[in-house]
Amino acid sequence: KNILALGCKIAEQKFFATKDETWGHKWGFQDSQFILHPDRTITLSGNRYELCGVVMPDFIPYVEESLQIRLDPDDILPEVERKTVQPPRSNPAFIDAVVATFPEDRYTLDDTERLLHSHGQTTSEEVFKILYHRVDKTIDMVFYVESEEEVAELIRLAEEYDVCLIPFGGGTSVSSALKLPDLETRMIVAVDIRRMNKIEWINADDRRACIQAGITGKQMEEELAQHGYMVGHEPDSVEFSTLGGWIATQASGMKKNRYGNIEDIIENITVITPRGILEQTEPTTRVSMGMRPNNLLFGSEGNLGIITKAVVRIHQLPEVQEYASAVFPTWDQGVAFLHDLSQTNYVPASVRLVDNIQFRFGQALKPKSEGLKKAMSSLQKFVVLNLKGLDPYKMCAATFVMEGEAREVAYQKQNLLQLAKQHQGLAAGPENGKRGYMLTFAIAYIRDFLSNYHIIGETMETSVPWSKISEVCQVATDKLFELHDKHNIPGRPYLSYRIPQIYHTGVCIYFMFGMYMKGINQPEDVFGSIEHAMRQVIMDHGGSISHHHGVGKLRKDFLPQIHSPASIELLKEVKAFHDPNNVFGIRNNVFAE
């Protein structure tokens, strides 16, 4: 009686990427984009985010100050209108078998569909090229699977007729994991799993749910909430990324302090490979059963098979959700606060510390204040900058999200603000905390807005020990400025960073960086080479290859620095057994070309 079988609902309309409400090649929803007005203010269209409709007069001046450029509203980088789509490479025998086996709404050779499935969201290697130049390789067919039986049959046909299959979830990869291998000569089929988006069952007693891998985080949480539950995994891409994609990249969410990273949330994974199904027969609370093949599936990046479903841990919706924030005189004092907080029993669901540059970035996205609100804002600014002596070009900010029972949240709030005070932190209120947290979803659209004006931006993350935080931030900054000068790039580079995750032994550092690339030959390639060099220097000084974005092809060169030769050979032998004909030939991670 405690198991709710939800089954499969018949969709009124089959999902196709060309009918989706997202931009497709760009980030986000089609009704949401930043718009520059003649008076040099900007607004965010639509009504999905709290920032929508707000007139922001300070953002363009902030960009110009940061990059030391003058942004010309009329100097727009033209997007390619008729994008190049390579003719599909045909395998007639395979196509005949597909046509004979599956309903016709499962597959398509449509050019737009194929192009939409030929890239992820990596700025330099994928998005910039497809918007302003071209991508060299295109998917040959798109297949929309609707069941595990269809997945198994498609894999069987691909192996029989020597076809390459590429698993495709939300398309939000920022590691070039969806970039098609240069040397692949077979017909390539993108296997889109977004029609497999059902919650199969919920077990209330055991607090588990079985969920198909094609569901997006947004849909999953909305449907679970109807039954009083949540998973709590909330990456920046939660609106668009899928459960299967989280597993394949070993993702992390903003509320991992309370709900865990993806490997803490998942109790069982089902993956279909050319040699059969990889899964445990039953999910387990915790088990000592020898080596677990399930663990190899985290971070598998499409190399072994297609993830079809997972058993996840669920939680009752929290009684209370509260936000809070604090400002600190310097970055080092903010980091010291996080270090002490990580050793307490009142760590909130989410805690994030932004540096001064990113703090001012958030301030630049605020509306123009008027009347009483303007007076109060001026008074608050006077208190912070004068009475408390904070330097506006040194101060940083922390935001908090607390979830749980009312007593628990009250305990967290009281104690973490007291701890902040011990580090000369000043409470900045719940409104700033909520705004800082929710800005994450809106600011992702800024990359594509700024690219119109010759500015290329990207994010990069790493995990570092507590003792290496300052060093890694400094060497990344130094390397960016060094290479910016070396390539004679106009203006000044932009780099800001935040700490979105804290652990016992260290933190995740999340970098945002950008450059004004007008006049630079092949700007996306120059930008990519700078990013590569920054990653190397980060690793040289104690940072990891990635915290949650994954390896894909973007970071493949660094793998020999973190894996022994025997470890790499072990992974290759697992792949060789389960996929001897390389049906899943996306070639990510250690399998890269």
XYZ file of C-alpha atoms in Angstrom:
593
model
C 0.000 0.000 0.000
C 2.999 2.269 0.403
C 4.148 1.833 -3.158
C 2.566 4.223 -5.602
C 2.843 2.883 -9.148
C 2.679 5.859 -11.461
C 3.071 4.016 -14.758
C 3.388 5.653 -18.155
C 1.135 8.451 -19.266
C 0.356 8.735 -22.958
C 1.754 12.022 -24.171
C -0.585 14.179 -26.197
C 2.309 15.118 -28.421
C 5.600 13.321 -28.976
C 8.690 15.223 -27.901
C 10.927 16.513 -30.673
C 13.808 18.923 -30.121
C 12.509 21.156 -32.911
C 9.223 21.592 -31.000
C 10.875 22.250 -27.645
C 10.522 25.579 -25.840
C 14.288 26.063 -25.518
C 16.559 28.079 -27.794
C 18.205 24.934 -29.137
C 21.732 26.074 -29.948
C 21.820 28.781 -27.266
C 21.144 28.417 -23.572
C 17.693 28.410 -22.047
C 14.091 29.100 -22.934
C 13.073 30.937 -26.097
C 11.001 33.462 -24.148
C 14.003 34.486 -22.028
C 16.853 36.660 -23.297
C 18.689 39.803 -22.271
C 17.867 42.829 -24.411
C 19.959 46.000 -24.755
C 17.895 49.180 -25.087
C 18.835 52.514 -26.722
C 19.404 54.120 -23.305
C 21.988 51.361 -22.570
C 19.825 49.680 -19.946
C 19.117 45.969 -20.213
C 16.114 43.823 -19.371
C 15.448 40.089 -19.299
C 12.394 39.147 -21.362
C 9.659 36.735 -20.332
C 8.385 36.059 -16.819
C 10.196 32.905 -15.704
C 12.703 34.580 -13.399
C 12.498 37.287 -10.753
C 14.895 39.345 -12.855
C 12.478 39.400 -15.813
C 11.146 42.855 -16.664
C 13.583 44.625 -14.325
C 15.303 47.633 -15.905
C 19.016 47.351 -15.137
C 20.986 50.541 -15.864
C 24.283 49.501 -14.266
C 25.165 46.298 -16.098
C 26.663 47.739 -19.293
C 28.828 50.216 -17.312
C 29.969 47.273 -15.167
C 30.957 45.260 -18.260
C 32.795 48.225 -19.762
C 34.656 48.929 -16.516
C 35.578 45.271 -16.037
C 36.795 44.675 -19.596
C 38.136 48.216 -20.155
C 36.207 48.531 -23.430
C 33.443 50.638 -24.891
C 30.509 48.455 -25.930
C 28.984 49.635 -29.204
C 25.281 48.628 -29.403
C 25.444 48.737 -33.206
C 28.552 46.570 -33.507
C 26.862 43.181 -33.379
C 28.583 39.942 -34.311
C 26.267 38.468 -36.972
C 24.963 34.987 -36.318
C 25.058 32.579 -39.240
C 21.470 32.408 -40.511
C 21.751 29.319 -42.727
C 23.772 26.986 -40.579
C 25.840 24.317 -42.286
C 24.466 20.810 -41.914
C 26.500 17.985 -43.380
C 24.541 15.523 -45.554
C 23.644 12.469 -43.472
C 26.025 9.563 -43.767
C 23.758 6.699 -44.769
C 23.855 3.033 -43.780
C 21.015 1.704 -45.962
C 20.810 -1.716 -44.303
C 20.541 -0.156 -40.841
C 17.946 2.377 -41.993
C 15.875 -0.385 -43.584
C 16.018 -2.365 -40.341
C 14.976 0.670 -38.286
C 12.065 1.422 -40.621
C 10.926 -2.208 -40.460
C 11.228 -2.398 -36.657
C 10.067 0.901 -35.159
C 7.142 3.308 -35.597
C 8.048 6.235 -37.826
C 7.737 8.822 -35.031
C 10.811 7.333 -33.340
C 13.426 8.529 -35.830
C 14.182 11.461 -38.098
C 16.732 12.610 -40.661
C 15.550 16.232 -40.456
C 18.482 18.658 -40.823
C 17.450 20.891 -37.927
C 16.961 17.925 -35.608
C 20.348 16.544 -36.571
C 22.115 19.851 -35.972
C 20.442 20.351 -32.589
C 21.835 16.972 -31.515
C 25.366 17.642 -32.781
C 26.703 19.737 -29.910
C 26.444 20.595 -26.242
C 26.870 23.943 -24.492
C 30.671 24.261 -24.344
C 31.304 27.862 -25.409
C 34.519 27.803 -27.420
C 34.359 24.375 -29.050
C 30.629 24.159 -29.688
C 28.238 27.088 -29.167
C 30.425 29.865 -30.583
C 31.294 27.767 -33.611
C 27.727 26.804 -34.419
C 26.396 30.352 -33.964
C 29.092 32.258 -35.827
C 30.967 29.702 -37.958
C 30.140 26.023 -38.393
C 30.596 22.620 -36.821
C 32.540 20.116 -38.897
C 30.505 17.002 -38.112
C 26.760 16.473 -37.826
C 24.669 13.657 -36.402
C 23.254 11.479 -39.197
C 20.001 10.374 -37.549
C 18.106 11.212 -34.376
C 16.256 8.397 -32.600
C 13.757 9.003 -29.770
C 13.546 5.881 -27.610
C 10.450 5.293 -25.492
C 11.215 2.078 -23.579
C 14.038 -0.161 -22.444
C 12.946 -2.741 -25.004
C 13.429 -0.179 -27.755
C 16.838 0.755 -26.367
C 17.960 -2.887 -26.384
C 16.698 -3.470 -29.914
C 18.310 -0.295 -31.229
C 21.634 -1.320 -29.708
C 21.321 -4.767 -31.274
C 20.728 -3.272 -34.716
C 23.584 -0.800 -34.291
C 25.980 -3.607 -33.455
C 24.728 -5.788 -36.295
C 25.034 -3.049 -38.930
C 28.112 -1.285 -37.489
C 26.521 2.014 -36.473
C 27.700 4.447 -33.769
C 25.201 5.472 -31.054
C 25.500 8.693 -29.030
C 23.331 8.973 -25.877
C 21.705 12.433 -25.652
C 19.959 13.887 -22.597
C 19.365 17.595 -22.055
C 22.291 18.719 -24.204
C 23.724 20.915 -21.420
C 27.226 19.402 -21.394
C 30.017 21.963 -20.964
C 32.915 19.535 -21.433
C 32.614 18.945 -25.213
C 31.253 15.500 -24.341
C 28.753 15.755 -27.222
C 31.335 16.907 -29.761
C 31.437 14.222 -32.453
C 34.738 12.361 -32.859
C 36.761 13.538 -35.852
C 37.839 10.068 -36.918
C 34.411 8.395 -36.749
C 33.439 7.199 -40.241
C 30.328 5.170 -39.410
C 26.781 6.461 -39.480
C 26.200 8.278 -36.152
C 22.799 8.160 -34.429
C 21.905 10.416 -31.509
C 19.710 8.494 -29.055
C 17.532 11.102 -27.348
C 16.052 9.727 -24.118
C 13.778 12.646 -23.185
C 10.603 10.686 -23.973
C 11.639 8.281 -21.178
C 10.682 10.821 -18.526
C 8.283 9.026 -16.180
C 8.344 8.367 -12.457
C 7.671 4.616 -12.444
C 6.994 4.226 -8.740
C 7.351 5.866 -5.340
C 7.944 3.843 -2.171
C 6.896 6.061 0.735
C 8.097 3.723 3.490
C 11.603 3.318 2.099
C 11.759 6.871 0.727
C 12.765 5.740 -2.738
C 11.530 6.390 -6.233
C 12.305 4.744 -9.568
C 12.638 7.410 -12.231
C 13.390 7.174 -15.935
C 16.644 8.767 -17.002
C 15.252 11.216 -19.571
C 13.366 13.339 -17.043
C 14.646 16.867 -16.468
C 15.325 18.071 -12.957
C 12.544 20.634 -13.210
C 9.937 18.074 -14.273
C 11.120 15.543 -11.705
C 10.795 17.943 -8.782
C 7.427 19.267 -9.955
C 5.947 15.774 -10.239
C 7.421 14.528 -6.969
C 6.112 17.647 -5.207
C 2.574 16.649 -6.164
C 3.080 13.639 -3.861
C 4.871 15.613 -1.130
C 8.445 14.643 -2.027
C 11.625 15.981 -3.548
C 15.107 14.761 -4.516
C 16.913 18.030 -3.804
C 19.557 17.752 -6.528
C 19.669 21.252 -7.955
C 22.516 21.985 -10.385
C 22.586 25.310 -12.219
C 21.148 23.457 -15.241
C 18.263 21.842 -13.322
C 15.663 23.253 -15.734
C 17.185 21.442 -18.730
C 19.570 18.660 -17.668
C 18.378 15.096 -17.125
C 18.733 12.461 -14.438
C 20.734 10.294 -16.841
C 23.029 13.197 -17.642
C 23.680 13.826 -13.945
C 24.796 10.226 -13.536
C 26.882 10.226 -16.712
C 28.791 13.349 -15.611
C 28.836 12.646 -11.835
C 27.078 15.928 -11.164
C 26.750 18.087 -8.082
C 23.869 20.305 -7.004
C 23.682 23.587 -5.123
C 21.998 21.926 -2.118
C 24.405 19.006 -1.824
C 25.110 19.815 1.849
C 21.666 18.481 2.732
C 20.822 16.073 -0.077
C 24.226 14.924 -1.305
C 25.954 14.805 -4.663
C 24.503 12.545 -7.327
C 26.482 9.508 -6.119
C 24.893 9.960 -2.673
C 21.377 10.236 -4.111
C 21.382 7.216 -6.438
C 20.900 3.682 -5.066
C 20.645 1.783 -8.337
C 21.288 2.504 -12.007
C 20.100 0.604 -15.070
C 22.347 0.822 -18.119
C 21.819 -1.176 -21.302
C 25.016 -2.118 -23.118
C 25.728 -4.301 -26.165
C 26.453 -7.172 -23.767
C 23.373 -6.813 -21.579
C 22.028 -4.861 -18.623
C 24.259 -3.392 -15.940
C 22.405 -2.964 -12.647
C 21.973 -4.408 -9.183
C 18.996 -6.695 -8.819
C 17.707 -4.490 -5.998
C 18.587 -1.039 -4.646
C 20.448 -1.116 -1.342
C 20.568 1.253 1.603
C 24.236 0.450 2.038
C 25.981 -2.791 1.180
C 29.354 -4.500 1.312
C 29.222 -6.700 -1.770
C 32.697 -6.406 -3.220
C 33.360 -4.197 -6.200
C 30.202 -2.526 -7.518
C 29.812 -2.095 -11.283
C 27.250 0.637 -10.526
C 30.080 2.849 -9.311
C 31.706 2.753 -12.757
C 28.593 4.294 -14.262
C 29.059 7.601 -12.452
C 31.039 9.715 -14.890
C 30.733 7.153 -17.708
C 29.943 9.993 -20.163
C 28.132 7.869 -22.752
C 30.989 5.430 -23.325
C 29.400 2.201 -22.052
C 25.712 2.246 -22.918
C 22.425 4.054 -22.383
C 21.239 4.905 -18.871
C 17.506 4.195 -18.808
C 16.461 4.658 -15.172
C 17.644 4.968 -11.585
C 16.372 4.420 -8.088
C 16.808 7.650 -6.138
C 16.457 8.687 -2.527
C 13.577 11.076 -1.919
C 12.742 13.437 0.926
C 9.541 14.947 2.217
C 9.120 18.551 1.185
C 10.704 20.773 3.850
C 8.472 22.397 6.429
C 10.450 25.625 6.114
C 12.733 27.179 3.527
C 14.602 30.350 4.456
C 17.307 32.468 2.889
C 19.996 34.555 4.527
C 23.127 36.444 3.515
C 26.197 38.091 4.942
C 28.953 40.376 3.688
C 32.603 40.140 4.738
C 35.328 42.798 4.558
C 37.617 40.566 2.459
C 37.645 37.294 0.542
C 40.080 35.729 3.031
C 37.729 36.448 5.924
C 34.866 34.898 4.000
C 36.943 31.780 3.310
C 37.916 31.536 6.979
C 34.222 31.669 7.866
C 33.476 28.781 5.459
C 36.346 26.757 6.900
C 34.941 27.062 10.411
C 31.361 26.509 9.221
C 32.349 23.213 7.554
C 33.233 21.796 10.998
C 29.884 22.583 12.612
C 26.525 20.832 12.852
C 24.620 23.772 11.343
C 25.779 23.738 7.723
C 22.775 24.867 5.620
C 21.496 23.146 2.473
C 23.406 25.651 0.352
C 26.165 28.074 1.207
C 28.006 30.108 -1.407
C 30.708 32.738 -1.175
C 31.294 35.125 -4.094
C 34.394 37.262 -4.562
C 34.261 41.046 -4.850
C 34.102 41.072 -8.647
C 31.167 38.664 -8.679
C 29.541 40.551 -5.810
C 29.634 43.733 -7.903
C 28.357 41.709 -10.875
C 25.241 40.895 -8.840
C 24.848 44.522 -7.788
C 25.028 45.578 -11.450
C 21.941 43.465 -12.149
C 19.807 45.359 -9.652
C 17.058 47.762 -10.772
C 17.279 51.506 -10.475
C 15.884 52.394 -7.037
C 13.286 55.100 -6.659
C 11.559 56.956 -3.795
C 11.659 55.373 -0.342
C 13.378 52.283 -1.702
C 16.183 54.469 -3.075
C 16.529 56.237 0.269
C 16.695 52.938 2.166
C 19.206 51.551 -0.309
C 21.417 54.612 0.159
C 21.137 54.312 3.939
C 22.085 50.621 3.815
C 25.048 51.418 1.562
C 26.175 54.171 3.964
C 26.032 51.792 6.932
C 27.987 49.069 5.146
C 30.648 51.296 3.602
C 31.027 53.999 6.264
C 29.915 52.857 9.693
C 31.254 49.334 9.220
C 34.260 50.392 7.164
C 33.849 47.888 4.337
C 35.700 48.657 1.107
C 33.314 48.264 -1.881
C 36.235 46.920 -3.959
C 37.281 44.304 -1.392
C 34.091 43.092 0.288
C 32.544 39.747 -0.637
C 29.199 38.106 0.084
C 27.824 34.771 1.219
C 24.308 33.483 0.573
C 22.539 30.696 2.430
C 19.552 28.428 1.798
C 18.189 26.582 4.826
C 15.591 23.816 4.530
C 13.987 21.462 7.042
C 11.922 21.656 10.193
C 11.336 25.104 11.629
C 13.492 24.423 14.711
C 16.321 23.107 12.581
C 16.279 26.113 10.250
C 16.128 28.557 13.167
C 19.113 26.823 14.782
C 21.128 26.981 11.546
C 20.312 30.618 10.917
C 21.110 31.818 14.412
C 24.410 30.001 14.629
C 25.777 30.634 11.150
C 25.095 34.381 11.444
C 26.791 34.396 14.841
C 29.772 32.617 13.289
C 29.807 35.130 10.442
C 29.927 37.943 12.993
C 33.001 36.352 14.570
C 34.696 36.758 11.199
C 33.629 40.421 10.924
C 30.697 39.439 8.740
C 27.612 41.629 8.578
C 24.150 40.099 8.137
C 22.666 41.302 4.840
C 19.145 39.896 5.088
C 17.011 37.170 3.511
C 16.090 39.178 0.405
C 19.714 39.383 -0.722
C 20.169 35.701 0.058
C 17.226 34.664 -2.083
C 18.165 37.027 -4.865
C 21.757 35.777 -4.910
C 20.623 32.173 -5.101
C 17.975 32.686 -7.781
C 20.288 34.831 -9.927
C 22.137 31.640 -10.803
C 19.408 30.567 -13.203
C 19.039 33.948 -14.920
C 22.687 34.903 -15.387
C 23.318 31.823 -17.539
C 21.638 33.770 -20.343
C 24.263 36.527 -20.164
C 26.856 34.471 -22.049
C 24.799 34.454 -25.250
C 23.801 38.108 -24.808
C 27.425 39.245 -24.535
C 28.607 37.040 -27.403
C 26.544 39.295 -29.693
C 29.035 42.045 -28.856
C 32.272 40.057 -29.408
C 32.627 38.953 -25.772
C 33.326 35.249 -25.192
C 32.627 33.967 -21.689
C 32.825 30.604 -19.990
C 32.719 28.946 -16.580
C 35.236 26.516 -15.130
C 35.257 24.650 -11.839
C 37.691 22.671 -9.739
C 37.949 21.213 -6.261
C 40.871 22.215 -4.047
C 42.053 21.596 -0.482
C 41.410 24.369 2.011
C 45.117 25.201 2.088
C 45.258 25.786 -1.695
C 42.284 28.122 -2.235
C 44.160 31.427 -2.384
C 47.004 29.952 -4.399
C 44.749 28.424 -7.047
C 42.695 31.610 -7.427
C 45.859 33.649 -7.831
C 47.615 31.430 -10.381
C 44.444 31.151 -12.485
C 44.183 34.947 -12.498
C 47.863 35.397 -13.345
C 47.720 32.900 -16.217
C 44.637 34.536 -17.724
C 46.221 38.012 -17.667
C 49.508 36.648 -19.019
C 47.866 34.969 -22.019
C 45.524 37.889 -22.611
C 48.605 40.078 -23.105
C 50.414 37.442 -25.161
C 47.561 37.266 -27.704
C 47.141 41.067 -27.811
C 43.475 40.802 -26.894
C 41.754 44.192 -26.505
C 40.928 45.617 -23.100
C 41.342 43.586 -19.946
C 40.216 40.019 -19.135
C 37.378 39.367 -16.718
C 37.721 36.765 -13.985
C 35.595 36.228 -10.907
C 35.109 33.212 -8.689
C 32.879 31.787 -6.026
C 32.866 28.849 -3.647
C 29.531 27.032 -4.128
C 30.384 23.823 -2.226
C 32.264 23.101 0.984
C 33.632 19.758 2.161
C 35.598 18.423 5.107
C 38.926 18.671 3.273
C 38.314 21.461 0.775
C 35.945 23.313 -1.530
C 34.740 23.669 -5.089
C 35.841 26.892 -6.794
C 33.691 28.047 -9.710
C 35.322 30.537 -12.091
C 33.566 32.912 -14.497
C 35.835 34.485 -17.103
C 35.511 36.363 -20.358
C 37.353 38.444 -22.944
C 36.528 41.011 -25.617
C 37.697 39.162 -28.735
C 36.913 41.682 -31.484
C 39.627 41.630 -34.165
C 41.165 38.353 -32.966
C 41.579 35.700 -35.656
C 39.675 32.476 -34.813
C 38.708 33.886 -31.413
C 37.014 30.716 -30.156
C 40.206 28.699 -30.673
C 42.358 31.302 -28.928
C 39.870 31.406 -26.069
C 39.890 27.606 -25.839
C 43.678 27.476 -25.682
C 43.688 29.997 -22.831
C 41.108 27.961 -20.931
C 43.237 24.831 -21.419
C 46.314 26.591 -20.031
C 44.360 27.876 -17.047
C 43.188 24.344 -16.246
C 46.778 23.116 -16.364
C 48.047 25.737 -13.957
C 45.103 25.071 -11.639
C 46.013 21.385 -11.535
C 49.700 22.178 -11.095
C 48.818 24.008 -7.893
C 46.510 21.458 -6.287
C 43.201 21.787 -8.145
C 41.277 18.863 -9.630
C 40.513 18.135 -13.275
C 36.843 18.936 -12.571
C 34.439 19.096 -9.657
C 31.174 18.384 -11.488
C 31.340 19.333 -15.185
C 33.162 16.142 -16.120
C 36.013 15.391 -18.522
C 34.439 14.792 -21.932
C 36.926 15.757 -24.610
C 37.701 19.216 -23.260
C 39.911 17.904 -20.435
C 41.088 14.579 -21.848
C 44.729 15.749 -22.047
C 44.936 15.959 -18.251
C 43.905 12.347 -17.530
C 47.468 10.889 -17.501
C 48.190 13.317 -14.666
C 45.494 11.822 -12.432
C 45.271 8.143 -13.459
C 48.039 5.577 -13.383
C 48.570 3.631 -16.650
C 47.109 0.505 -15.036
C 43.961 2.400 -14.015
C 43.419 3.635 -17.559
C 43.988 0.135 -18.923
C 41.412 -1.298 -16.503
C 38.753 1.122 -17.768
C 39.610 0.337 -21.369
C 39.297 -3.386 -20.719
C 35.835 -2.921 -19.200
C 34.812 -0.956 -22.273
C 36.319 -3.562 -24.627
C 34.305 -6.353 -23.032
C 30.914 -4.644 -22.823
C 31.208 -2.790 -26.113
C 33.743 -4.698 -28.239
C 32.592 -3.061 -31.486
C 32.571 0.429 -29.975
C 28.878 0.961 -30.670
C 29.035 3.776 -28.123
C 31.818 5.592 -29.906
C 31.482 9.083 -28.440
C 35.095 8.705 -27.230
C 34.970 10.718 -24.020
C 37.369 10.608 -21.099
C 40.090 7.923 -21.382
C 38.569 6.702 -24.657
C 39.165 10.018 -26.445
C 40.977 10.121 -29.759
